[in-house]
Amino acid sequence: MQKSILILGACGQIGTELTLELRKKFGNENVIASDIREGSESLMESGPFEILDATSYDAVEDTVMHYEVEEVYLMAAMLSATAEKFPERAWNLNMNSLFNVLNLAKEKKIDKIFWPSSIAVFGKNTPKENTPQHTLMEPSTVYGISKQTGERWCAYYHAKYGVDVRSVRFPGLISWKTQPGGGTTDYAVDIYIKALEEGKYTCFLKEDTTLPMMYMEDAIRASIELMESDGDKLSIRSSYNLGAMSFTPGEIARSIQAVVPGFKIDYEPDFRQAIADSWPGSIDDSQARKDWGWKPEFNLERTTEEMIRELRALKGR
Ligand code: SER
């Protein structure tokens, strides 16, 4: 099927892999990558690439019109830990970019939007285990507030203007191609890199902090499957709960020790501990399973195997 797809924030942790996968599926020329900065060679050379500020309506509209874009994946965002340091910048980036694409869809200049939300929409009064789709949400971070507000706007634009916007609440994402930046769950990527480079890792969260996580391949598949699913079957137009696995720093360290003998971990919790403590430990994603057939494929063991194998290959070890 031919269609023109624009990715905003294509050089980030999710955007990089999402762009390459969409290009594989829909053709290199049909998938336009954009970001405010340059990205990897494979991303910039495998198809169209534009330097683009997602917070500028005019710039996004120009690109949409030029390439006759039908679908937008909005991946530009400031994550939880960085957003605590730059609250206003985070709010402006996370909200203005969303309004830009919602308004383009309202004006019928694009047909469909994917916008990721996060487990950060939940707060310390949310039930921690098997967190339900519909529950008490009192986020305590700027990032969480921006995602929760964004969810309400998505639901509003869908109900009021018929905008076809689709969203999932991503847990922490683990990947080896592009590193994350500024998130609370980033430790679950850093730990693999340090295990291979130095044989040891100092974790900024406590040993027993359970968080929901997902391997990137599952996350990319979830995004594309949701976008390709029948819109009439989607009962949630705010954002779907999405689960895959849950583990603590202690547990991921043990799974690494099984393949990297001698790996050592110690713990020096910092300000990110309070953020992690306000988030759920596990997620009830039954609505996503029911509505569009979501099913994760990677557990912790499989994730560790893949991460170690790919990172070793990357570094020529
Ligand atoms: N991975 C994100 C973060 O830690 C959560 O969505 O900020």
Short mmCIF file of C-alpha atoms and ligand atoms in Angstrom, two decimals:
data_model
loop_
_atom_site.label_atom_id
_atom_site.label_comp_id
_atom_site.label_asym_id
_atom_site.label_seq_id
_atom_site.Cartn_x
_atom_site.Cartn_y
_atom_site.Cartn_z
CA MET A 1 0.00 0.00 0.00
CA GLN A 2 1.36 3.42 -0.98
CA LYS A 3 1.07 6.20 1.54
CA SER A 4 3.20 9.10 2.66
CA ILE A 5 4.31 9.03 6.30
CA LEU A 6 6.12 11.75 8.27
CA ILE A 7 8.05 11.04 11.47
CA LEU A 8 8.70 14.00 13.76
CA GLY A 9 11.60 13.32 16.14
CA ALA A 10 12.99 10.59 13.90
CA CYS A 11 16.51 10.70 15.35
CA GLY A 12 15.53 9.69 18.89
CA GLN A 13 15.51 6.29 20.56
CA ILE A 14 12.13 5.21 19.15
CA GLY A 15 12.15 7.35 16.00
CA THR A 16 15.31 5.83 14.55
CA GLU A 17 14.05 2.25 14.62
CA LEU A 18 10.50 3.21 13.74
CA THR A 19 11.66 5.07 10.62
CA LEU A 20 13.74 2.13 9.40
CA GLU A 21 10.88 -0.31 10.00
CA LEU A 22 8.29 1.92 8.28
CA ARG A 23 10.65 2.33 5.30
CA LYS A 24 10.97 -1.44 5.07
CA LYS A 25 7.20 -1.79 5.11
CA PHE A 26 6.04 1.15 2.99
CA GLY A 27 9.07 2.00 0.82
CA ASN A 28 12.03 4.28 1.55
CA GLU A 29 10.75 7.23 -0.50
CA ASN A 30 7.36 7.22 1.23
CA VAL A 31 8.66 7.65 4.77
CA ILE A 32 9.97 11.13 5.55
CA ALA A 33 12.21 11.34 8.59
CA SER A 34 12.55 14.69 10.36
CA ASP A 35 14.19 16.03 13.46
CA ILE A 36 15.62 19.26 14.83
CA ARG A 37 19.09 17.69 14.55
CA GLU A 38 20.88 15.21 12.32
CA GLY A 39 20.71 11.51 13.07
CA SER A 40 22.47 8.31 12.10
CA GLU A 41 23.74 7.79 8.57
CA SER A 42 21.43 4.83 7.96
CA LEU A 43 18.45 7.01 8.87
CA MET A 44 19.41 10.09 6.87
CA GLU A 45 20.56 8.23 3.77
CA SER A 46 17.90 5.55 3.41
CA GLY A 47 15.13 8.00 2.48
CA PRO A 48 13.97 11.63 2.64
CA PHE A 49 15.22 13.58 5.66
CA GLU A 50 14.28 17.11 6.76
CA ILE A 51 15.62 19.28 9.55
CA LEU A 52 12.36 20.36 11.16
CA ASP A 53 11.22 21.95 14.42
CA ALA A 54 8.09 20.06 15.49
CA THR A 55 6.94 23.06 17.56
CA SER A 56 6.68 25.27 14.46
CA TYR A 57 3.24 24.86 12.89
CA ASP A 58 4.33 26.51 9.65
CA ALA A 59 7.39 24.30 9.26
CA VAL A 60 5.42 21.10 9.92
CA GLU A 61 2.61 22.22 7.60
CA ASP A 62 5.09 23.03 4.80
CA THR A 63 6.59 19.55 5.02
CA VAL A 64 3.16 17.92 5.17
CA MET A 65 2.03 19.79 2.05
CA HIS A 66 5.30 19.27 0.16
CA TYR A 67 5.32 15.49 0.60
CA GLU A 68 1.51 15.12 0.60
CA VAL A 69 1.78 13.44 3.98
CA GLU A 70 -1.13 11.29 5.13
CA GLU A 71 0.12 9.91 8.44
CA VAL A 72 2.27 11.51 11.14
CA TYR A 73 4.15 9.73 13.91
CA LEU A 74 4.97 12.38 16.52
CA MET A 75 7.98 11.06 18.45
CA ALA A 76 9.57 14.40 19.49
CA ALA A 77 9.40 14.88 23.26
CA MET A 78 11.45 15.78 26.31
CA LEU A 79 11.56 12.80 28.70
CA SER A 80 10.95 12.64 32.44
CA ALA A 81 14.35 13.35 34.01
CA THR A 82 15.34 16.18 31.63
CA ALA A 83 11.87 17.72 31.85
CA GLU A 84 12.30 18.12 35.62
CA LYS A 85 15.30 20.36 34.86
CA PHE A 86 13.60 22.38 32.09
CA PRO A 87 9.88 22.38 32.95
CA GLU A 88 8.79 25.16 30.60
CA ARG A 89 10.82 23.94 27.65
CA ALA A 90 9.44 20.45 28.19
CA TRP A 91 5.88 21.72 28.34
CA ASN A 92 6.32 23.82 25.19
CA LEU A 93 7.90 21.01 23.18
CA ASN A 94 5.56 18.26 24.35
CA MET A 95 2.35 20.29 24.01
CA ASN A 96 3.00 22.54 20.99
CA SER A 97 4.16 19.68 18.80
CA LEU A 98 1.01 17.74 19.68
CA PHE A 99 -1.29 20.70 18.98
CA ASN A 100 0.39 21.18 15.61
CA VAL A 101 -0.41 17.68 14.42
CA LEU A 102 -3.87 17.59 16.00
CA ASN A 103 -4.73 20.84 14.23
CA LEU A 104 -3.35 19.61 10.90
CA ALA A 105 -5.67 16.60 11.23
CA LYS A 106 -8.59 18.80 12.27
CA GLU A 107 -8.01 20.86 9.10
CA LYS A 108 -7.97 17.56 7.14
CA LYS A 109 -4.39 18.11 5.95
CA ILE A 110 -3.40 14.71 7.38
CA ASP A 111 -5.51 11.58 7.97
CA LYS A 112 -3.99 9.83 10.95
CA ILE A 113 -1.69 10.46 13.93
CA PHE A 114 0.39 8.25 16.20
CA TRP A 115 1.43 9.92 19.44
CA PRO A 116 3.03 8.01 22.32
CA SER A 117 1.97 8.57 25.90
CA SER A 118 3.74 6.97 28.86
CA ILE A 119 3.45 5.17 32.19
CA ALA A 120 4.42 8.60 33.54
CA VAL A 121 0.73 9.61 33.37
CA PHE A 122 0.23 7.58 36.56
CA GLY A 123 1.15 8.80 40.03
CA LYS A 124 1.75 7.58 43.53
CA ASN A 125 -1.97 7.17 44.27
CA THR A 126 -2.51 4.94 41.23
CA PRO A 127 -2.79 1.18 41.99
CA LYS A 128 0.78 -0.05 41.48
CA GLU A 129 0.27 -3.61 40.32
CA ASN A 130 -1.66 -4.44 37.18
CA THR A 131 -2.47 -0.77 36.82
CA PRO A 132 -5.89 -0.58 35.11
CA GLN A 133 -6.62 1.25 31.86
CA HIS A 134 -9.02 3.59 33.67
CA THR A 135 -7.75 4.61 37.08
CA LEU A 136 -6.69 7.48 39.32
CA MET A 137 -4.03 9.54 37.56
CA GLU A 138 -2.13 12.20 39.48
CA PRO A 139 1.25 12.49 37.76
CA SER A 140 3.94 14.27 39.76
CA THR A 141 6.40 15.04 36.94
CA VAL A 142 6.27 17.71 34.25
CA TYR A 143 6.62 14.96 31.66
CA GLY A 144 3.74 13.00 33.17
CA ILE A 145 1.54 16.10 33.33
CA SER A 146 2.28 16.86 29.66
CA LYS A 147 1.45 13.29 28.62
CA GLN A 148 -1.76 13.16 30.67
CA THR A 149 -2.88 16.51 29.26
CA GLY A 150 -1.94 15.32 25.79
CA GLU A 151 -4.12 12.25 26.23
CA ARG A 152 -7.11 14.41 27.13
CA TRP A 153 -6.54 16.58 24.04
CA CYS A 154 -6.29 13.49 21.83
CA ALA A 155 -9.59 12.15 23.18
CA TYR A 156 -11.13 15.62 22.77
CA TYR A 157 -9.99 16.10 19.16
CA HIS A 158 -11.27 12.63 18.33
CA ALA A 159 -14.70 13.19 19.92
CA LYS A 160 -15.16 16.77 18.77
CA TYR A 161 -13.51 16.87 15.33
CA GLY A 162 -13.27 13.19 14.37
CA VAL A 163 -9.46 13.29 14.39
CA ASP A 164 -8.01 9.78 13.95
CA VAL A 165 -5.35 9.85 16.65
CA ARG A 166 -3.96 6.65 18.16
CA SER A 167 -1.77 6.27 21.21
CA VAL A 168 -0.13 3.86 23.64
CA ARG A 169 1.32 4.42 27.11
CA PHE A 170 4.84 3.14 26.60
CA PRO A 171 6.73 1.63 29.53
CA GLY A 172 10.54 1.99 29.67
CA LEU A 173 12.00 1.03 26.29
CA ILE A 174 15.14 -1.05 25.83
CA SER A 175 17.13 -0.82 22.61
CA TRP A 176 20.70 -1.01 21.29
CA LYS A 177 20.58 0.99 18.01
CA THR A 178 19.97 4.45 19.47
CA GLN A 179 20.41 5.35 23.10
CA PRO A 180 17.63 7.01 25.06
CA GLY A 181 18.16 10.45 26.55
CA GLY A 182 16.85 11.97 29.74
CA GLY A 183 14.46 9.25 30.92
CA THR A 184 14.09 7.54 34.28
CA THR A 185 14.03 4.10 32.70
CA ASP A 186 17.29 4.73 30.76
CA TYR A 187 19.23 2.69 33.32
CA ALA A 188 17.87 -0.47 31.66
CA VAL A 189 19.82 0.44 28.50
CA ASP A 190 22.95 1.91 30.15
CA ILE A 191 23.40 -1.21 32.25
CA TYR A 192 23.98 -3.41 29.17
CA ILE A 193 26.44 -0.97 27.62
CA LYS A 194 28.44 -0.61 30.85
CA ALA A 195 28.34 -4.35 31.49
CA LEU A 196 30.20 -4.93 28.22
CA GLU A 197 32.45 -1.87 28.38
CA GLU A 198 33.44 -1.87 32.05
CA GLY A 199 32.05 -5.03 33.64
CA LYS A 200 30.32 -2.90 36.25
CA TYR A 201 27.47 -0.40 36.60
CA THR A 202 26.33 2.10 39.19
CA CYS A 203 22.54 2.27 39.10
CA PHE A 204 20.68 5.50 39.87
CA LEU A 205 17.67 3.52 41.14
CA LYS A 206 17.45 1.20 44.15
CA GLU A 207 17.93 -2.54 43.72
CA ASP A 208 14.25 -3.39 44.35
CA THR A 209 12.51 -0.73 42.20
CA THR A 210 10.12 -2.55 39.89
CA LEU A 211 9.20 -0.79 36.63
CA PRO A 212 7.34 -1.95 33.50
CA MET A 213 9.63 -2.28 30.47
CA MET A 214 9.51 -3.34 26.84
CA TYR A 215 12.03 -4.35 24.16
CA MET A 216 12.11 -1.91 21.23
CA GLU A 217 11.08 -4.50 18.65
CA ASP A 218 7.80 -4.99 20.55
CA ALA A 219 7.32 -1.21 20.86
CA ILE A 220 7.78 -0.62 17.12
CA ARG A 221 5.45 -3.49 16.27
CA ALA A 222 2.83 -2.13 18.71
CA SER A 223 2.96 1.34 17.13
CA ILE A 224 2.59 0.08 13.56
CA GLU A 225 -0.05 -2.54 14.45
CA LEU A 226 -2.16 0.06 16.21
CA MET A 227 -1.87 2.44 13.24
CA GLU A 228 -2.79 -0.33 10.79
CA SER A 229 -5.74 -1.65 12.81
CA ASP A 230 -9.40 -1.01 12.06
CA GLY A 231 -10.32 2.34 13.63
CA ASP A 232 -13.85 1.18 14.43
CA LYS A 233 -12.46 -1.41 16.84
CA LEU A 234 -10.55 1.15 18.91
CA SER A 235 -12.46 1.96 22.09
CA ILE A 236 -9.67 4.10 23.58
CA ARG A 237 -8.79 7.43 21.97
CA SER A 238 -6.81 8.79 24.88
CA SER A 239 -4.05 6.16 25.12
CA TYR A 240 -3.86 2.38 25.54
CA ASN A 241 -2.09 0.71 28.47
CA LEU A 242 0.68 -1.47 27.07
CA GLY A 243 2.64 -4.10 28.96
CA ALA A 244 5.42 -6.57 28.24
CA MET A 245 7.62 -7.30 31.29
CA SER A 246 8.47 -5.89 34.70
CA PHE A 247 11.75 -6.14 36.58
CA THR A 248 13.98 -4.49 39.16
CA PRO A 249 17.61 -3.35 38.73
CA GLY A 250 18.58 -6.40 40.80
CA GLU A 251 16.76 -8.74 38.44
CA ILE A 252 18.16 -7.25 35.23
CA ALA A 253 21.65 -7.38 36.78
CA ARG A 254 21.22 -11.11 37.49
CA SER A 255 20.01 -11.76 33.95
CA ILE A 256 23.16 -10.02 32.65
CA GLN A 257 25.41 -11.94 35.05
CA ALA A 258 24.12 -15.15 33.48
CA VAL A 259 25.71 -14.13 30.15
CA VAL A 260 28.44 -11.71 31.30
CA PRO A 261 30.08 -13.55 34.22
CA GLY A 262 31.67 -11.30 36.81
CA PHE A 263 29.43 -8.31 36.03
CA LYS A 264 29.04 -6.14 39.14
CA ILE A 265 26.37 -3.61 40.09
CA ASP A 266 26.08 -1.10 42.89
CA TYR A 267 23.39 1.43 43.72
CA GLU A 268 23.48 5.21 44.19
CA PRO A 269 19.87 6.40 43.92
CA ASP A 270 19.44 10.05 42.86
CA PHE A 271 16.45 12.34 42.11
CA ARG A 272 15.15 9.81 39.59
CA GLN A 273 14.27 7.39 42.42
CA ALA A 274 11.29 9.58 43.41
CA ILE A 275 10.09 9.59 39.80
CA ALA A 276 10.36 5.80 39.56
CA ASP A 277 8.59 5.40 42.92
CA SER A 278 5.59 7.33 41.57
CA TRP A 279 5.19 4.97 38.58
CA PRO A 280 3.47 1.57 38.39
CA GLY A 281 5.26 -1.76 38.70
CA SER A 282 3.11 -3.60 36.18
CA ILE A 283 0.39 -2.77 33.66
CA ASP A 284 -2.97 -4.30 32.77
CA ASP A 285 -3.06 -4.09 28.98
CA SER A 286 -6.13 -6.28 28.41
CA GLN A 287 -7.97 -3.54 26.50
CA ALA A 288 -5.17 -3.31 23.90
CA ARG A 289 -5.14 -7.11 23.61
CA LYS A 290 -8.89 -7.15 23.09
CA ASP A 291 -9.27 -4.19 20.72
CA TRP A 292 -6.31 -4.66 18.36
CA GLY A 293 -4.69 -7.95 19.32
CA TRP A 294 -1.64 -6.65 21.21
CA LYS A 295 0.74 -9.36 22.41
CA PRO A 296 4.34 -8.81 23.53
CA GLU A 297 7.08 -11.23 22.44
CA PHE A 298 10.10 -10.28 24.52
CA ASN A 299 10.61 -11.15 28.19
CA LEU A 300 13.68 -10.20 30.25
CA GLU A 301 15.76 -13.26 29.28
CA ARG A 302 15.16 -12.80 25.56
CA THR A 303 15.82 -9.06 25.84
CA THR A 304 19.14 -9.66 27.62
CA GLU A 305 20.21 -12.23 25.04
CA GLU A 306 19.45 -9.86 22.16
CA MET A 307 20.95 -6.77 23.79
CA ILE A 308 24.23 -8.50 24.65
CA ARG A 309 24.50 -10.18 21.25
CA GLU A 310 23.76 -6.99 19.28
CA LEU A 311 25.96 -4.73 21.43
CA ARG A 312 28.85 -7.20 21.17
CA ALA A 313 28.44 -7.31 17.37
CA LEU A 314 28.26 -3.50 17.23
CA LYS A 315 31.50 -3.06 19.14
CA GLY A 316 33.20 -5.92 17.28
CA ARG A 317 33.76 -7.79 20.52
N1 SER B 1 11.02 6.17 29.39
C1 SER B 1 10.34 7.35 29.80
C2 SER B 1 11.10 8.07 30.84
O1 SER B 1 11.77 7.42 31.62
C3 SER B 1 8.98 7.00 30.32
O2 SER B 1 8.06 7.20 29.31
O3 SER B 1 10.99 9.25 30.93
#
